Short mmCIF file of C-alpha atoms and ligand atoms in Angstrom, two decimals:
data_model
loop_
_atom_site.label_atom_id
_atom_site.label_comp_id
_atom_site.label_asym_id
_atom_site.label_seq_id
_atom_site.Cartn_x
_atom_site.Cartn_y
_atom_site.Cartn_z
CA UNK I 398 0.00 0.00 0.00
CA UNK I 399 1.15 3.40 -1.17
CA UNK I 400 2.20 5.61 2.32
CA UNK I 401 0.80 8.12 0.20
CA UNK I 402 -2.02 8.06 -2.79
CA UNK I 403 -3.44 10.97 -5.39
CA UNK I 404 -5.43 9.80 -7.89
CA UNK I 405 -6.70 12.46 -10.53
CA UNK I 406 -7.75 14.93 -7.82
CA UNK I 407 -9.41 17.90 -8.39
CA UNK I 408 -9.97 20.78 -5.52
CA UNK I 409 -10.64 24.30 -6.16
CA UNK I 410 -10.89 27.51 -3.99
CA UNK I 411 -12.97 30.14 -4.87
CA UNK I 412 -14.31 29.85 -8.30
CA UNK I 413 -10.57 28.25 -9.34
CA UNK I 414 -9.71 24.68 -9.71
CA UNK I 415 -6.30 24.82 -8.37
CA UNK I 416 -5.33 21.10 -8.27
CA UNK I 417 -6.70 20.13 -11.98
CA UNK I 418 -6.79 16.01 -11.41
CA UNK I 419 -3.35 15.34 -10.38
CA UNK I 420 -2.09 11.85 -9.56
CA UNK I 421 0.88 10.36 -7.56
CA UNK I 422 2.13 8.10 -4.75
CA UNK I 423 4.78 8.52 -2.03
CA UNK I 424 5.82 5.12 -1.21
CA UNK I 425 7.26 4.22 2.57
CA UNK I 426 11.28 5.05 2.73
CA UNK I 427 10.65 7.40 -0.55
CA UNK I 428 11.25 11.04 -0.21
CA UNK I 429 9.30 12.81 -3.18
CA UNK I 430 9.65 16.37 -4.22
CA UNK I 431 6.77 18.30 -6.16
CA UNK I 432 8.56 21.32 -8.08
CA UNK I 433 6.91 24.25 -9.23
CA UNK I 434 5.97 28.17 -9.26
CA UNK I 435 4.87 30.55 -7.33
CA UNK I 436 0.58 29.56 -6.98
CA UNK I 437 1.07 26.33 -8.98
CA UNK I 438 -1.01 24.76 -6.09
CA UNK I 439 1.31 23.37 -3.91
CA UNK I 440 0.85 24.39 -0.52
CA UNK I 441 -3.25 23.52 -2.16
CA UNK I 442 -1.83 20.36 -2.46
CA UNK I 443 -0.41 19.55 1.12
CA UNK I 444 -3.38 21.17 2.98
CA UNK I 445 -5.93 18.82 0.84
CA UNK I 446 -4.20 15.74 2.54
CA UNK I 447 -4.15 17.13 5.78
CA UNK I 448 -8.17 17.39 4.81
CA UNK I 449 -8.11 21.14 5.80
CA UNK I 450 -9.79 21.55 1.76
CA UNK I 451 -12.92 19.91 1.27
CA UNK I 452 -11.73 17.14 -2.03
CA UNK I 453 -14.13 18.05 -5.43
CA UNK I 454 -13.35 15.02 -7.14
CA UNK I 455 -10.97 12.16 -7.45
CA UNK I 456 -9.07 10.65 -4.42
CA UNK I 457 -6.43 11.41 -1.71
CA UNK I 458 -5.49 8.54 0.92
CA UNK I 459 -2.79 8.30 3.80
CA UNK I 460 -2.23 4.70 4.48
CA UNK I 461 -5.49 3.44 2.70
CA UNK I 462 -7.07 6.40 5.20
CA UNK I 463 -9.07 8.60 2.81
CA UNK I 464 -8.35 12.22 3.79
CA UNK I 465 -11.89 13.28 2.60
CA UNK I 466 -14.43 10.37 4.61
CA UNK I 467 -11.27 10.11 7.33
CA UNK I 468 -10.03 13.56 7.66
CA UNK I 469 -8.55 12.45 11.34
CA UNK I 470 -7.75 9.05 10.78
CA UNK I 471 -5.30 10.46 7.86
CA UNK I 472 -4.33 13.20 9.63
CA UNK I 473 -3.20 11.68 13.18
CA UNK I 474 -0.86 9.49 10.50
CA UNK I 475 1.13 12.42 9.55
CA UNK I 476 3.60 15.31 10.63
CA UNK I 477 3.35 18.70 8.88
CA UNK I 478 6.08 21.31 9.08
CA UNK I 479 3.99 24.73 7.49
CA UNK I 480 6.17 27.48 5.88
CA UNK I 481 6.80 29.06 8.68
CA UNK I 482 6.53 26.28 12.08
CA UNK I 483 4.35 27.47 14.19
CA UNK I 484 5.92 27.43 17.43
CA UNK I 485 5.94 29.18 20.60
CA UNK I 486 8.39 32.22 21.08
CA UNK I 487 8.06 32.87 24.69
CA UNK I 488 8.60 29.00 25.19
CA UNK I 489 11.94 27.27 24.97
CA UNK I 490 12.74 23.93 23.05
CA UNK I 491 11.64 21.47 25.91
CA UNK I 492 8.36 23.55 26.66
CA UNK I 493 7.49 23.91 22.70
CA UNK I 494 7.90 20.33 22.40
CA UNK I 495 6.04 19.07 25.39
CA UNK I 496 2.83 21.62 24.59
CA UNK I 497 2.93 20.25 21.22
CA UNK I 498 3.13 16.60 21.63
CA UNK I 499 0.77 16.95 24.43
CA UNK I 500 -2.05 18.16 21.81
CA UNK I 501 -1.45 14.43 20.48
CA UNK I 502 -1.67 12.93 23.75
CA UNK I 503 2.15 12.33 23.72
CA UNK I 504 3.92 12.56 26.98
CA UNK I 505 7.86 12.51 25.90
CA UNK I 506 11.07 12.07 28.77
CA UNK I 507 13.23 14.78 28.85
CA UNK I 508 15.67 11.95 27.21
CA UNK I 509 13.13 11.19 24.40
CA UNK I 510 13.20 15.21 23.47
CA UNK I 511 16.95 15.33 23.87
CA UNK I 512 17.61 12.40 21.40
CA UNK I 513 15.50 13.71 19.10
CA UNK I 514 16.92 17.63 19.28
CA UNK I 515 20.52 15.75 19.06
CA UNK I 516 19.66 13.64 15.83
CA UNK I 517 18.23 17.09 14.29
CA UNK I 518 21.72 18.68 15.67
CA UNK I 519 20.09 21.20 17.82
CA UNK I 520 23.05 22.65 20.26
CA UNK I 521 22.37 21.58 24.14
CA UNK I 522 23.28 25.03 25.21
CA UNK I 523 20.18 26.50 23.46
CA UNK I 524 17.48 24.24 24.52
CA UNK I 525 16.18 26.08 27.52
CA UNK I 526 16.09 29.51 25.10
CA UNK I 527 13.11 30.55 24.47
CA UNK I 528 12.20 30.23 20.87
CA UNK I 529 12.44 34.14 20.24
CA UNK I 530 15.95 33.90 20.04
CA UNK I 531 16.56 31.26 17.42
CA UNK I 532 17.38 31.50 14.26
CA UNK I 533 15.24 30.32 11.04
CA UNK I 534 17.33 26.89 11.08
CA UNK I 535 17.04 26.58 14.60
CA UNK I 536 12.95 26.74 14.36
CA UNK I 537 12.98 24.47 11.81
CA UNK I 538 15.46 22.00 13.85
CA UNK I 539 12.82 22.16 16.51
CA UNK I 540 10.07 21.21 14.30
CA UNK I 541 11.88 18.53 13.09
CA UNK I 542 12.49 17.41 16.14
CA UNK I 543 8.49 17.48 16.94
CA UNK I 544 8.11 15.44 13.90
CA UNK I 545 9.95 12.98 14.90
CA UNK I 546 8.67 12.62 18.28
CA UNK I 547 5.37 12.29 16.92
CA UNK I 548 7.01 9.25 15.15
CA UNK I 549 4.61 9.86 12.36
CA UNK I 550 4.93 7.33 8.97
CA UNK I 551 4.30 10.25 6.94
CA UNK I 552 6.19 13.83 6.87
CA UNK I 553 4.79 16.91 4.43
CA UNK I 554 6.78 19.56 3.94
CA UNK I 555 6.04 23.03 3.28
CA UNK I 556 9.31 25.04 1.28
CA UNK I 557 11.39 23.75 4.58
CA UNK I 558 14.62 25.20 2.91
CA UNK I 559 13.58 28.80 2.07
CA UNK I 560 15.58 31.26 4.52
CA UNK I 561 18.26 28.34 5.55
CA UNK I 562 22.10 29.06 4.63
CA UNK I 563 23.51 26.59 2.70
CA UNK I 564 25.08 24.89 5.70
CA UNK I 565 22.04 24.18 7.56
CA UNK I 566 20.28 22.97 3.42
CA UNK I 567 22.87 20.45 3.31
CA UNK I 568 22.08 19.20 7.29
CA UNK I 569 18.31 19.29 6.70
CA UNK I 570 18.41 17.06 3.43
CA UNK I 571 20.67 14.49 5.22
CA UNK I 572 18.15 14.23 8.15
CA UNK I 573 15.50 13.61 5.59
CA UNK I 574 17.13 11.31 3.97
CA UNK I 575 18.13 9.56 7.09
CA UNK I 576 13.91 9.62 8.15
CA UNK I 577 13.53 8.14 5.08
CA UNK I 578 16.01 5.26 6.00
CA UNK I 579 13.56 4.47 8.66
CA UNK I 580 10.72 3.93 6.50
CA UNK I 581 9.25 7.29 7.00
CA UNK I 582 7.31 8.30 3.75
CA UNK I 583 8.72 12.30 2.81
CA UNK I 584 6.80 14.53 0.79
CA UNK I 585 8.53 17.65 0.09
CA UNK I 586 7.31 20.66 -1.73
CA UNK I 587 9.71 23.63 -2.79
CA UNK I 588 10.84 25.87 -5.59
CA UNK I 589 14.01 25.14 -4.82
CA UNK I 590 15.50 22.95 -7.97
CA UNK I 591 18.88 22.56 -6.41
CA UNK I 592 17.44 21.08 -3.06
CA UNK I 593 15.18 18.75 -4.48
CA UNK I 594 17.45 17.34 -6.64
CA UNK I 595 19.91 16.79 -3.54
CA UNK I 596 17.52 14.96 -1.56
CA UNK I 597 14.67 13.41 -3.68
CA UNK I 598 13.89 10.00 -4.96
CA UNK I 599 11.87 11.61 -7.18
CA UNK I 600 10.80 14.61 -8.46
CA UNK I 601 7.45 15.80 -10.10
CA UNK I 602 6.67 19.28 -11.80
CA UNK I 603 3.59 21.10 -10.48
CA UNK I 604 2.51 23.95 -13.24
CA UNK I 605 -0.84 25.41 -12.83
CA UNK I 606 -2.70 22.47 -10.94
CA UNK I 607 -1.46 19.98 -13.68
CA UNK I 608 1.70 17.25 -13.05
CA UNK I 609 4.06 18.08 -15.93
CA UNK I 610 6.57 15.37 -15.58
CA UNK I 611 8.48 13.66 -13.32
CA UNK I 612 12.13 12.34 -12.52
CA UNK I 613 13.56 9.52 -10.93
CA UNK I 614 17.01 8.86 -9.37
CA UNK I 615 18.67 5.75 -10.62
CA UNK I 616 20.72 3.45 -8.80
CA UNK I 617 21.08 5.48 -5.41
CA UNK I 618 22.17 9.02 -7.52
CA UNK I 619 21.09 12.26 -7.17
CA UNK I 620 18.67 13.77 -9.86
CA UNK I 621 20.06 15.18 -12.47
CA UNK I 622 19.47 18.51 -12.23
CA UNK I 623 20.38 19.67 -16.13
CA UNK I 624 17.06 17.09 -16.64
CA UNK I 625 14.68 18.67 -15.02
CA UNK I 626 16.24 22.35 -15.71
CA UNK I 627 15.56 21.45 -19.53
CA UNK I 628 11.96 19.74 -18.97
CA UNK I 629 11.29 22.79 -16.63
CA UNK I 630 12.41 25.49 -19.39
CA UNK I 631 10.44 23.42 -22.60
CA UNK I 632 7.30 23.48 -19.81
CA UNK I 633 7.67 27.53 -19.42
CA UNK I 634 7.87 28.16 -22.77
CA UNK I 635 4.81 26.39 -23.99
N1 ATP Q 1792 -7.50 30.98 0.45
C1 ATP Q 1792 -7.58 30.93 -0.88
N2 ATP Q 1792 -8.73 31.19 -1.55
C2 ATP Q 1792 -8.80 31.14 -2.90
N3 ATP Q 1792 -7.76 30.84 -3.68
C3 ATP Q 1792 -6.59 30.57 -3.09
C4 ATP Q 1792 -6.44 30.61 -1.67
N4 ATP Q 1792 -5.15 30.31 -1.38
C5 ATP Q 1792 -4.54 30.09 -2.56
N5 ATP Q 1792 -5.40 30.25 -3.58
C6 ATP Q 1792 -5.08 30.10 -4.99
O1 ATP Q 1792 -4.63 28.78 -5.24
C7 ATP Q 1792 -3.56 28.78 -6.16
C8 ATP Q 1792 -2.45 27.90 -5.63
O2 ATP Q 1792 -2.01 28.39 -4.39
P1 ATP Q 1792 -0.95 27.60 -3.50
O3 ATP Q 1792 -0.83 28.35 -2.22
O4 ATP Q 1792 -1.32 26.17 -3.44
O5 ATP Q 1792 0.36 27.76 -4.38
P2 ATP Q 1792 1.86 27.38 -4.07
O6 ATP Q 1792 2.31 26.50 -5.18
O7 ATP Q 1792 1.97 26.86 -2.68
O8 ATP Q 1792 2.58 28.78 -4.21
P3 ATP Q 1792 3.80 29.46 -3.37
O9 ATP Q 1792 5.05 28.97 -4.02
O10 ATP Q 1792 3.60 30.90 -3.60
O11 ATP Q 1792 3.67 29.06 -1.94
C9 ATP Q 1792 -3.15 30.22 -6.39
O12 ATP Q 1792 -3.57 30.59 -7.67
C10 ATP Q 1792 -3.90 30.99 -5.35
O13 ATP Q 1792 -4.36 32.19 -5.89
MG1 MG Q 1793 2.90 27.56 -0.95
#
């Protein structure tokens, strides 16, 4: 069973169809990156299978749970980091962490939250800081760190990348890819070319609610990312 399954779905806002009957699967251990503009309905895309849009036609399931009869059966099966994680600045990492969980009816050890802060590389020292005073990669350490407390089988991510420094890009990617190692099903979506290609199994092309093509990795390589550059430049200048 597909950790993940789209099948020719179709959900508009407003008077707009923004998702225009796209299909794909995330399989478990897979991390799969959908590529594409400014509005081409990818954010649309995540909040549908969190079942926060109401589904006009076609189907979206998380682990055989369909998101539009099961919103919270789907929905308690995955972890969501938004554009910006929403976390608490007057809290600090051990406080964010324990409100959050709690709101799933998790109850984590201080060891539990420190393994998972030291997996996402988060430094000791700034642990009992409140969250005011981190930086953009530090946030989205922290949220990472939620997500994998939360254990979840499958991850969506919102642009995690935009407003990192290349450093803390090239840390991220490796923890995904080392969630993925575990099984964890990753779907990742991003304008950021160079990124995806880094860390995806496979890559689609979002443009204007429709899937445009999409790119494997072969034989444990990275993308090519001259591939996709070319399909994405022949797709803008239709
Ligand atoms: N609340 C809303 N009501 C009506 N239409 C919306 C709403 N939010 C987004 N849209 C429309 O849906 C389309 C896709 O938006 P979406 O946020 O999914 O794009 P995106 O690919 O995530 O873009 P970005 O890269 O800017 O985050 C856009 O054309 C947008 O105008
Ligand atoms: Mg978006």
């Amino acid at each position: 069973m597909s950790a993940i399954k789209v099948e020719k779905l179709v959900v508009r806002r407003g008077n707009n169809a923004v998702l225009k009957g796209i299909s794909f699967t995330v399989a478990k251990g897979e991390v799969f990156a959908l590529l594409g503009g400014n509005g081409a309905g990818k954010s649309t895309t995540l909040l549908t299978l969190l079942g926060f849009l109401p589904v006009d036609s076609g189907e979206a399931s998380i682990l055989g749970e369909s998101v539009a009869q099961q919103p919270a059966a789907a929905r308690q099966r995955i972890a969501y980091l938004p554009e910006s994680a929403n976390l608490y600045d007057h809290l600090d990492a051990y406080e964010n962490l324990r409100y959050l969980l709690a709101l799933s009816g998790l109850q984590p050890s201080r060891a539990d939250m420190d393994a998972a802060l030291d997996r996402v590389k988060l430094q000791p020292e700034a642990r009992l800081r409140p969250l005011a005073a981190y930086s953009k990669g530090m946030r989205q350490k922290t949220a990472i760190a939620l997500a994998l407390l939360r254990q979840a089988p499958v991850l969506l991510l919102d642009e995690p990348t935009s407003g990192l420094d290349p450093v803390a890009i090239d840390e991220f990617n490796g923890l995904l890819k080392s969630l993925a190692a575990t099984g964890c099903a990753v779907l990742l979506v991003t304008h950021d070319l160079y990124g995806a290609c880094q860390v995806a199994n496979r890559i689609a092309l979002l443009r204007d609610g429709s899937l445009q093509g999409e790119f494997h990795a072969v034989n444990g390589e990275t993308i090519d990312i001259k591939q996709v550059m070319a399909s994405f430049s022949s797709v803008e200048a239709v």
